[in-house]
Amino acid sequence: MAEPRFVFRAAVVLELRRRADEDAQAALRAANSALEQAERELAAARAAVHEACRRPRGDTIAAEWYRNWMVGLRAAVARLTEQASLRRRAREEALARALTARQALRVIERLREKRLRAFELDRTRREQRRIDELAIGRHAAASGGSS
């Protein structure tokens, strides 16, 4: 008699949730990377503004050029601040999706583990029943043969 083997009926769902979790984790890593890049760019732009503020100013023409240059630097800082803010929101959304996907995966994994434990318990019980029947048969044969 062939020993039954464990088959998880929702294996397809488990695989789909694993893939969804992997995709969500990859999207989260990408969002984290994009946010880090935006923050590095913003820090560099702020450092450029800070450094430019420390430079000495020359004559009137240079001062006008310098003022325009500072306006450009400050505009870049404002643009990069907005970009970093957008990337923070994107990261938070990716984090929420990743947490939801991970939670959905854990639910189906726990179900699989529960079903596997039940299967193994049933198999152990069947095996013990066969051992008991064999022992009873041997005992009956030994008792019947000595009378």
GROMACS .gro file of N, CA and C in nm:
model
  441
    1MET      N    1   0.084  -0.118   0.000
    1MET     CA    2   0.000   0.000   0.000
    1MET      C    3   0.089   0.124   0.000
    2ALA      N    4   0.062   0.213  -0.092
    2ALA     CA    5   0.143   0.333  -0.105
    2ALA      C    6   0.110   0.431   0.008
    3GLU      N    7   0.214   0.488   0.062
    3GLU     CA    8   0.200   0.586   0.171
    3GLU      C    9   0.148   0.717   0.111
    4PRO      N   10   0.039   0.772   0.165
    4PRO     CA   11  -0.010   0.899   0.110
    4PRO      C   12   0.093   1.010   0.135
    5ARG      N   13   0.100   1.101   0.043
    5ARG     CA   14   0.192   1.212   0.059
    5ARG      C   15   0.113   1.340   0.074
    6PHE      N   16   0.178   1.436   0.139
    6PHE     CA   17   0.112   1.563   0.168
    6PHE      C   18   0.100   1.646   0.041
    7VAL      N   19  -0.021   1.692   0.014
    7VAL     CA   20  -0.047   1.782  -0.099
    7VAL      C   21  -0.125   1.901  -0.044
    8PHE      N   22  -0.065   2.017  -0.055
    8PHE     CA   23  -0.131   2.139  -0.010
    8PHE      C   24  -0.214   2.192  -0.125
    9ARG      N   25  -0.344   2.191  -0.109
    9ARG     CA   26  -0.433   2.228  -0.218
    9ARG      C   27  -0.419   2.374  -0.259
   10ALA      N   28  -0.378   2.457  -0.168
   10ALA     CA   29  -0.364   2.600  -0.198
   10ALA      C   30  -0.219   2.635  -0.235
   11ALA      N   31  -0.146   2.537  -0.289
   11ALA     CA   32  -0.006   2.562  -0.325
   11ALA      C   33   0.008   2.672  -0.430
   12VAL      N   34  -0.087   2.679  -0.520
   12VAL     CA   35  -0.083   2.783  -0.624
   12VAL      C   36  -0.099   2.920  -0.559
   13VAL      N   37  -0.191   2.930  -0.464
   13VAL     CA   38  -0.212   3.056  -0.393
   13VAL      C   39  -0.086   3.093  -0.316
   14LEU      N   40  -0.025   2.994  -0.251
   14LEU     CA   41   0.100   3.019  -0.177
   14LEU      C   42   0.208   3.072  -0.270
   15GLU      N   43   0.222   3.011  -0.386
   15GLU     CA   44   0.324   3.057  -0.481
   15GLU      C   45   0.295   3.198  -0.531
   16LEU      N   46   0.168   3.227  -0.558
   16LEU     CA   47   0.131   3.361  -0.603
   16LEU      C   48   0.160   3.465  -0.495
   17ARG      N   49   0.132   3.430  -0.371
   17ARG     CA   50   0.158   3.524  -0.262
   17ARG      C   51   0.308   3.540  -0.239
   18ARG      N   52   0.384   3.435  -0.260
   18ARG     CA   53   0.531   3.448  -0.248
   18ARG      C   54   0.583   3.544  -0.355
   19ARG      N   55   0.533   3.527  -0.475
   19ARG     CA   56   0.576   3.617  -0.583
   19ARG      C   57   0.535   3.761  -0.555
   20ALA      N   58   0.412   3.779  -0.507
   20ALA     CA   59   0.364   3.914  -0.474
   20ALA      C   60   0.451   3.974  -0.364
   21ASP      N   61   0.489   3.892  -0.266
   21ASP     CA   62   0.575   3.941  -0.158
   21ASP      C   63   0.713   3.977  -0.212
   22GLU      N   64   0.768   3.892  -0.297
   22GLU     CA   65   0.899   3.923  -0.356
   22GLU      C   66   0.894   4.052  -0.438
   23ASP      N   67   0.787   4.068  -0.516
   23ASP     CA   68   0.771   4.191  -0.596
   23ASP      C   69   0.758   4.313  -0.505
   24ALA      N   70   0.681   4.300  -0.399
   24ALA     CA   71   0.662   4.413  -0.307
   24ALA      C   72   0.792   4.447  -0.236
   25GLN      N   73   0.869   4.345  -0.198
   25GLN     CA   74   0.997   4.370  -0.133
   25GLN      C   75   1.096   4.435  -0.231
   26ALA      N   76   1.093   4.393  -0.357
   26ALA     CA   77   1.180   4.455  -0.457
   26ALA      C   78   1.140   4.601  -0.480
   27ALA      N   79   1.009   4.627  -0.483
   27ALA     CA   80   0.962   4.765  -0.500
   27ALA      C   81   1.002   4.850  -0.380
   28LEU      N   82   0.997   4.792  -0.261
   28LEU     CA   83   1.040   4.864  -0.141
   28LEU      C   84   1.189   4.895  -0.146
   29ARG      N   85   1.269   4.798  -0.189
   29ARG     CA   86   1.414   4.823  -0.201
   29ARG      C   87   1.440   4.934  -0.302
   30ALA      N   88   1.367   4.933  -0.413
   30ALA     CA   89   1.384   5.037  -0.516
   30ALA      C   90   1.342   5.174  -0.460
   31ALA      N   91   1.232   5.176  -0.386
   31ALA     CA   92   1.186   5.303  -0.328
   31ALA      C   93   1.286   5.355  -0.224
   32ASN      N   94   1.341   5.264  -0.144
   32ASN     CA   95   1.444   5.304  -0.047
   32ASN      C   96   1.566   5.360  -0.117
   33SER      N   97   1.608   5.295  -0.224
   33SER     CA   98   1.724   5.340  -0.299
   33SER      C   99   1.699   5.478  -0.362
   34ALA      N  100   1.580   5.495  -0.419
   34ALA     CA  101   1.546   5.624  -0.480
   34ALA      C  102   1.542   5.734  -0.375
   35LEU      N  103   1.488   5.703  -0.258
   35LEU     CA  104   1.483   5.802  -0.150
   35LEU      C  105   1.623   5.839  -0.102
   36GLU      N  106   1.707   5.738  -0.086
   36GLU     CA  107   1.845   5.766  -0.044
   36GLU      C  108   1.917   5.854  -0.146
   37GLN      N  109   1.897   5.825  -0.275
   37GLN     CA  110   1.960   5.905  -0.380
   37GLN      C  111   1.908   6.048  -0.374
   38ALA      N  112   1.778   6.065  -0.358
   38ALA     CA  113   1.720   6.200  -0.351
   38ALA      C  114   1.774   6.275  -0.229
   39GLU      N  115   1.787   6.207  -0.118
   39GLU     CA  116   1.840   6.272   0.002
   39GLU      C  117   1.987   6.309  -0.014
   40ARG      N  118   2.064   6.225  -0.083
   40ARG     CA  119   2.205   6.260  -0.110
   40ARG      C  120   2.213   6.384  -0.200
   41GLU      N  121   2.129   6.386  -0.305
   41GLU     CA  122   2.128   6.501  -0.395
   41GLU      C  123   2.087   6.628  -0.322
   42LEU      N  124   1.987   6.617  -0.236
   42LEU     CA  125   1.941   6.732  -0.159
   42LEU      C  126   2.050   6.780  -0.064
   43ALA      N  127   2.118   6.689   0.002
   43ALA     CA  128   2.227   6.727   0.093
   43ALA      C  129   2.338   6.797   0.016
   44ALA      N  130   2.369   6.746  -0.104
   44ALA     CA  131   2.474   6.809  -0.185
   44ALA      C  132   2.431   6.950  -0.227
   45ALA      N  133   2.305   6.967  -0.265
   45ALA     CA  134   2.257   7.099  -0.306
   45ALA      C  135   2.258   7.196  -0.188
   46ARG      N  136   2.217   7.149  -0.070
   46ARG     CA  137   2.221   7.235   0.048
   46ARG      C  138   2.364   7.272   0.085
   47ALA      N  139   2.455   7.178   0.068
   47ALA     CA  140   2.596   7.207   0.095
   47ALA      C  141   2.648   7.311  -0.003
   48ALA      N  142   2.604   7.302  -0.130
   48ALA     CA  143   2.646   7.400  -0.230
   48ALA      C  144   2.595   7.539  -0.195
   49VAL      N  145   2.470   7.548  -0.147
   49VAL     CA  146   2.416   7.677  -0.107
   49VAL      C  147   2.493   7.731   0.013
   50HIS      N  148   2.517   7.645   0.110
   50HIS     CA  149   2.591   7.686   0.229
   50HIS      C  150   2.732   7.735   0.192
   51GLU      N  151   2.798   7.664   0.105
   51GLU     CA  152   2.932   7.703   0.061
   51GLU      C  153   2.927   7.835  -0.016
   52ALA      N  154   2.824   7.849  -0.100
   52ALA     CA  155   2.812   7.972  -0.179
   52ALA      C  156   2.787   8.093  -0.090
   53CYS      N  157   2.716   8.072   0.019
   53CYS     CA  158   2.689   8.184   0.112
   53CYS      C  159   2.818   8.229   0.181
   54ARG      N  160   2.915   8.144   0.192
   54ARG     CA  161   3.039   8.179   0.260
   54ARG      C  162   3.139   8.247   0.167
   55ARG      N  163   3.114   8.244   0.037
   55ARG     CA  164   3.208   8.305  -0.058
   55ARG      C  165   3.203   8.456  -0.050
   56PRO      N  166   3.315   8.521  -0.068
   56PRO     CA  167   3.315   8.669  -0.070
   56PRO      C  168   3.256   8.718  -0.202
   57ARG      N  169   3.191   8.832  -0.194
   57ARG     CA  170   3.130   8.890  -0.313
   57ARG      C  171   3.224   9.001  -0.366
   58GLY      N  172   3.226   9.015  -0.495
   58GLY     CA  173   3.314   9.114  -0.556
   58GLY      C  174   3.240   9.240  -0.593
   59ASP      N  175   3.265   9.287  -0.714
   59ASP     CA  176   3.203   9.411  -0.761
   59ASP      C  177   3.055   9.393  -0.794
   60THR      N  178   2.993   9.494  -0.851
   60THR     CA  179   2.849   9.496  -0.876
   60THR      C  180   2.807   9.390  -0.978
   61ILE      N  181   2.884   9.374  -1.084
   61ILE     CA  182   2.851   9.274  -1.186
   61ILE      C  183   2.862   9.134  -1.127
   62ALA      N  184   2.969   9.113  -1.054
   62ALA     CA  185   2.986   8.982  -0.989
   62ALA      C  186   2.877   8.959  -0.885
   63ALA      N  187   2.837   9.064  -0.817
   63ALA     CA  188   2.732   9.049  -0.716
   63ALA      C  189   2.599   9.013  -0.782
   64GLU      N  190   2.569   9.071  -0.898
   64GLU     CA  191   2.446   9.038  -0.971
   64GLU      C  192   2.451   8.892  -1.019
   65TRP      N  193   2.564   8.853  -1.075
   65TRP     CA  194   2.581   8.714  -1.119
   65TRP      C  195   2.567   8.620  -1.000
   66TYR      N  196   2.627   8.658  -0.891
   66TYR     CA  197   2.624   8.578  -0.769
   66TYR      C  198   2.480   8.564  -0.719
   67ARG      N  199   2.404   8.671  -0.720
   67ARG     CA  200   2.265   8.666  -0.675
   67ARG      C  201   2.184   8.573  -0.764
   68ASN      N  202   2.201   8.584  -0.893
   68ASN     CA  203   2.130   8.494  -0.986
   68ASN      C  204   2.171   8.348  -0.964
   69TRP      N  205   2.297   8.329  -0.940
   69TRP     CA  206   2.348   8.194  -0.916
   69TRP      C  207   2.287   8.137  -0.788
   70MET      N  208   2.278   8.219  -0.684
   70MET     CA  209   2.218   8.176  -0.558
   70MET      C  210   2.069   8.145  -0.576
   71VAL      N  211   2.000   8.224  -0.656
   71VAL     CA  212   1.859   8.197  -0.684
   71VAL      C  213   1.846   8.060  -0.750
   72GLY      N  214   1.934   8.032  -0.844
   72GLY     CA  215   1.933   7.901  -0.910
   72GLY      C  216   1.962   7.788  -0.813
   73LEU      N  217   2.059   7.807  -0.725
   73LEU     CA  218   2.091   7.704  -0.625
   73LEU      C  219   1.973   7.680  -0.531
   74ARG      N  220   1.911   7.789  -0.488
   74ARG     CA  221   1.797   7.775  -0.397
   74ARG      C  222   1.678   7.710  -0.467
   75ALA      N  223   1.660   7.738  -0.594
   75ALA     CA  224   1.553   7.673  -0.672
   75ALA      C  225   1.581   7.523  -0.683
   76ALA      N  226   1.708   7.490  -0.703
   76ALA     CA  227   1.745   7.348  -0.710
   76ALA      C  228   1.718   7.279  -0.576
   77VAL      N  229   1.747   7.347  -0.466
   77VAL     CA  230   1.720   7.291  -0.333
   77VAL      C  231   1.569   7.270  -0.317
   78ALA      N  232   1.489   7.368  -0.358
   78ALA     CA  233   1.343   7.355  -0.346
   78ALA      C  234   1.292   7.239  -0.430
   79ARG      N  235   1.344   7.227  -0.552
   79ARG     CA  236   1.302   7.117  -0.641
   79ARG      C  237   1.343   6.982  -0.582
   80LEU      N  238   1.464   6.974  -0.531
   80LEU     CA  239   1.512   6.848  -0.473
   80LEU      C  240   1.439   6.815  -0.343
   81THR      N  241   1.400   6.917  -0.268
   81THR     CA  242   1.321   6.894  -0.145
   81THR      C  243   1.186   6.834  -0.182
   82GLU      N  244   1.123   6.888  -0.283
   82GLU     CA  245   0.994   6.833  -0.329
   82GLU      C  246   1.011   6.691  -0.382
   83GLN      N  247   1.117   6.669  -0.456
   83GLN     CA  248   1.144   6.535  -0.509
   83GLN      C  249   1.167   6.435  -0.395
   84ALA      N  250   1.242   6.475  -0.294
   84ALA     CA  251   1.266   6.387  -0.179
   84ALA      C  252   1.134   6.360  -0.106
   85SER      N  253   1.050   6.459  -0.096
   85SER     CA  254   0.920   6.441  -0.032
   85SER      C  255   0.835   6.340  -0.109
   86LEU      N  256   0.833   6.353  -0.240
   86LEU     CA  257   0.759   6.258  -0.324
   86LEU      C  258   0.814   6.117  -0.308
   87ARG      N  259   0.944   6.105  -0.301
   87ARG     CA  260   1.005   5.973  -0.286
   87ARG      C  261   0.979   5.915  -0.147
   88ARG      N  262   0.969   6.002  -0.046
   88ARG     CA  263   0.932   5.954   0.088
   88ARG      C  264   0.792   5.896   0.087
   89ARG      N  265   0.700   5.967   0.020
   89ARG     CA  266   0.562   5.917   0.011
   89ARG      C  267   0.558   5.785  -0.067
   90ALA      N  268   0.634   5.779  -0.175
   90ALA     CA  269   0.639   5.655  -0.255
   90ALA      C  270   0.696   5.541  -0.171
   91ARG      N  271   0.796   5.571  -0.088
   91ARG     CA  272   0.853   5.468  -0.002
   91ARG      C  273   0.751   5.421   0.101
   92GLU      N  274   0.676   5.515   0.158
   92GLU     CA  275   0.574   5.478   0.257
   92GLU      C  276   0.467   5.391   0.193
   93GLU      N  277   0.428   5.423   0.070
   93GLU     CA  278   0.329   5.341   0.000
   93GLU      C  279   0.386   5.203  -0.031
   94ALA      N  280   0.511   5.199  -0.074
   94ALA     CA  281   0.575   5.069  -0.102
   94ALA      C  282   0.588   4.987   0.026
   95LEU      N  283   0.619   5.054   0.136
   95LEU     CA  284   0.628   4.984   0.264
   95LEU      C  285   0.493   4.926   0.304
   96ALA      N  286   0.387   5.003   0.286
   96ALA     CA  287   0.253   4.954   0.320
   96ALA      C  288   0.217   4.833   0.233
   97ARG      N  289   0.247   4.841   0.103
   97ARG     CA  290   0.219   4.727   0.014
   97ARG      C  291   0.303   4.606   0.053
   98ALA      N  292   0.429   4.630   0.089
   98ALA     CA  293   0.517   4.519   0.128
   98ALA      C  294   0.467   4.453   0.257
   99LEU      N  295   0.423   4.534   0.351
   99LEU     CA  296   0.371   4.477   0.476
   99LEU      C  297   0.243   4.397   0.452
  100THR      N  298   0.156   4.450   0.368
  100THR     CA  299   0.032   4.378   0.335
  100THR      C  300   0.063   4.247   0.263
  101ALA      N  301   0.154   4.251   0.168
  101ALA     CA  302   0.190   4.129   0.095
  101ALA      C  303   0.255   4.027   0.188
  102ARG      N  304   0.341   4.073   0.278
  102ARG     CA  305   0.407   3.982   0.372
  102ARG      C  306   0.304   3.919   0.466
  103GLN      N  307   0.208   4.000   0.511
  103GLN     CA  308   0.105   3.949   0.600
  103GLN      C  309   0.020   3.844   0.527
  104ALA      N  310  -0.018   3.870   0.404
  104ALA     CA  311  -0.097   3.775   0.326
  104ALA      C  312  -0.019   3.645   0.305
  105LEU      N  313   0.110   3.658   0.280
  105LEU     CA  314   0.194   3.539   0.264
  105LEU      C  315   0.201   3.460   0.394
  106ARG      N  316   0.219   3.527   0.505
  106ARG     CA  317   0.228   3.459   0.635
  106ARG      C  318   0.098   3.383   0.667
  107VAL      N  319  -0.016   3.440   0.630
  107VAL     CA  320  -0.144   3.374   0.655
  107VAL      C  321  -0.148   3.239   0.583
  108ILE      N  322  -0.114   3.238   0.456
  108ILE     CA  323  -0.121   3.114   0.379
  108ILE      C  324  -0.011   3.017   0.422
  109GLU      N  325   0.106   3.070   0.463
  109GLU     CA  326   0.211   2.982   0.514
  109GLU      C  327   0.170   2.915   0.644
  110ARG      N  328   0.104   2.991   0.732
  110ARG     CA  329   0.056   2.930   0.857
  110ARG      C  330  -0.050   2.824   0.829
  111LEU      N  331  -0.136   2.849   0.732
  111LEU     CA  332  -0.235   2.749   0.694
  111LEU      C  333  -0.167   2.623   0.644
  112ARG      N  334  -0.066   2.639   0.561
  112ARG     CA  335   0.007   2.522   0.510
  112ARG      C  336   0.073   2.446   0.624
  113GLU      N  337   0.136   2.517   0.715
  113GLU     CA  338   0.202   2.451   0.829
  113GLU      C  339   0.100   2.376   0.915
  114LYS      N  340  -0.017   2.436   0.935
  114LYS     CA  341  -0.122   2.372   1.015
  114LYS      C  342  -0.170   2.245   0.945
  115ARG      N  343  -0.192   2.253   0.816
  115ARG     CA  344  -0.237   2.134   0.741
  115ARG      C  345  -0.128   2.026   0.738
  116LEU      N  346  -0.002   2.068   0.727
  116LEU     CA  347   0.108   1.970   0.728
  116LEU      C  348   0.116   1.901   0.864
  117ARG      N  349   0.104   1.977   0.972
  117ARG     CA  350   0.106   1.915   1.106
  117ARG      C  351  -0.009   1.817   1.122
  118ALA      N  352  -0.127   1.853   1.074
  118ALA     CA  353  -0.243   1.763   1.083
  118ALA      C  354  -0.218   1.637   1.001
  119PHE      N  355  -0.160   1.652   0.883
  119PHE     CA  356  -0.129   1.536   0.798
  119PHE      C  357  -0.028   1.445   0.867
  120GLU      N  358   0.077   1.505   0.923
  120GLU     CA  359   0.180   1.425   0.990
  120GLU      C  360   0.124   1.355   1.114
  121LEU      N  361   0.036   1.422   1.187
  121LEU     CA  362  -0.027   1.361   1.303
  121LEU      C  363  -0.113   1.242   1.260
  122ASP      N  364  -0.190   1.260   1.154
  122ASP     CA  365  -0.274   1.152   1.102
  122ASP      C  366  -0.187   1.036   1.055
  123ARG      N  367  -0.078   1.065   0.989
  123ARG     CA  368   0.013   0.960   0.942
  123ARG      C  369   0.074   0.885   1.060
  124THR      N  370   0.114   0.958   1.162
  124THR     CA  371   0.170   0.896   1.282
  124THR      C  372   0.066   0.806   1.350
  125ARG      N  373  -0.056   0.852   1.356
  125ARG     CA  374  -0.163   0.772   1.416
  125ARG      C  375  -0.190   0.645   1.336
  126ARG      N  376  -0.193   0.658   1.203
  126ARG     CA  377  -0.213   0.539   1.119
  126ARG      C  378  -0.099   0.440   1.137
  127GLU      N  379   0.022   0.492   1.143
  127GLU     CA  380   0.139   0.407   1.161
  127GLU      C  381   0.134   0.337   1.297
  128GLN      N  382   0.096   0.410   1.400
  128GLN     CA  383   0.084   0.349   1.533
  128GLN      C  384  -0.027   0.243   1.534
  129ARG      N  385  -0.136   0.270   1.464
  129ARG     CA  386  -0.245   0.173   1.456
  129ARG      C  387  -0.197   0.045   1.390
  130ARG      N  388  -0.118   0.056   1.282
  130ARG     CA  389  -0.065  -0.064   1.215
  130ARG      C  390   0.029  -0.139   1.307
  131ILE      N  391   0.114  -0.066   1.381
  131ILE     CA  392   0.205  -0.131   1.475
  131ILE      C  393   0.126  -0.204   1.583
  132ASP      N  394   0.020  -0.138   1.633
  132ASP     CA  395  -0.063  -0.201   1.736
  132ASP      C  396  -0.131  -0.326   1.682
  133GLU      N  397  -0.184  -0.319   1.559
  133GLU     CA  398  -0.249  -0.436   1.499
  133GLU      C  399  -0.150  -0.550   1.480
  134LEU      N  400  -0.029  -0.517   1.440
  134LEU     CA  401   0.076  -0.619   1.423
  134LEU      C  402   0.111  -0.682   1.557
  135ALA      N  403   0.124  -0.599   1.660
  135ALA     CA  404   0.155  -0.651   1.794
  135ALA      C  405   0.042  -0.737   1.847
  136ILE      N  406  -0.083  -0.697   1.824
  136ILE     CA  407  -0.198  -0.777   1.868
  136ILE      C  408  -0.200  -0.910   1.794
  137GLY      N  409  -0.173  -0.905   1.664
  137GLY     CA  410  -0.169  -1.028   1.585
  137GLY      C  411  -0.060  -1.122   1.633
  138ARG      N  412   0.057  -1.070   1.661
  138ARG     CA  413   0.167  -1.153   1.711
  138ARG      C  414   0.133  -1.210   1.848
  139HIS      N  415   0.074  -1.127   1.931
  139HIS     CA  416   0.037  -1.174   2.065
  139HIS      C  417  -0.069  -1.283   2.055
  140ALA      N  418  -0.167  -1.264   1.967
  140ALA     CA  419  -0.271  -1.365   1.948
  140ALA      C  420  -0.211  -1.492   1.894
  141ALA      N  421  -0.118  -1.479   1.798
  141ALA     CA  422  -0.053  -1.598   1.741
  141ALA      C  423   0.029  -1.669   1.846
  142ALA      N  424   0.101  -1.592   1.930
  142ALA     CA  425   0.182  -1.653   2.036
  142ALA      C  426   0.093  -1.716   2.142
  143SER      N  427  -0.018  -1.655   2.176
  143SER     CA  428  -0.109  -1.708   2.276
  143SER      C  429  -0.184  -1.829   2.222
  144GLY      N  430  -0.221  -1.824   2.098
  144GLY     CA  431  -0.294  -1.936   2.036
  144GLY      C  432  -0.204  -2.055   2.012
  145GLY      N  433  -0.078  -2.035   1.991
  145GLY     CA  434   0.016  -2.144   1.964
  145GLY      C  435   0.059  -2.214   2.090
  146SER      N  436   0.054  -2.153   2.209
  146SER     CA  437   0.099  -2.216   2.334
  146SER      C  438  -0.014  -2.289   2.405
  147SER      N  439  -0.140  -2.276   2.365
  147SER     CA  440  -0.250  -2.342   2.435
  147SER      C  441  -0.266  -2.485   2.398
   0.00000   0.00000   0.00000
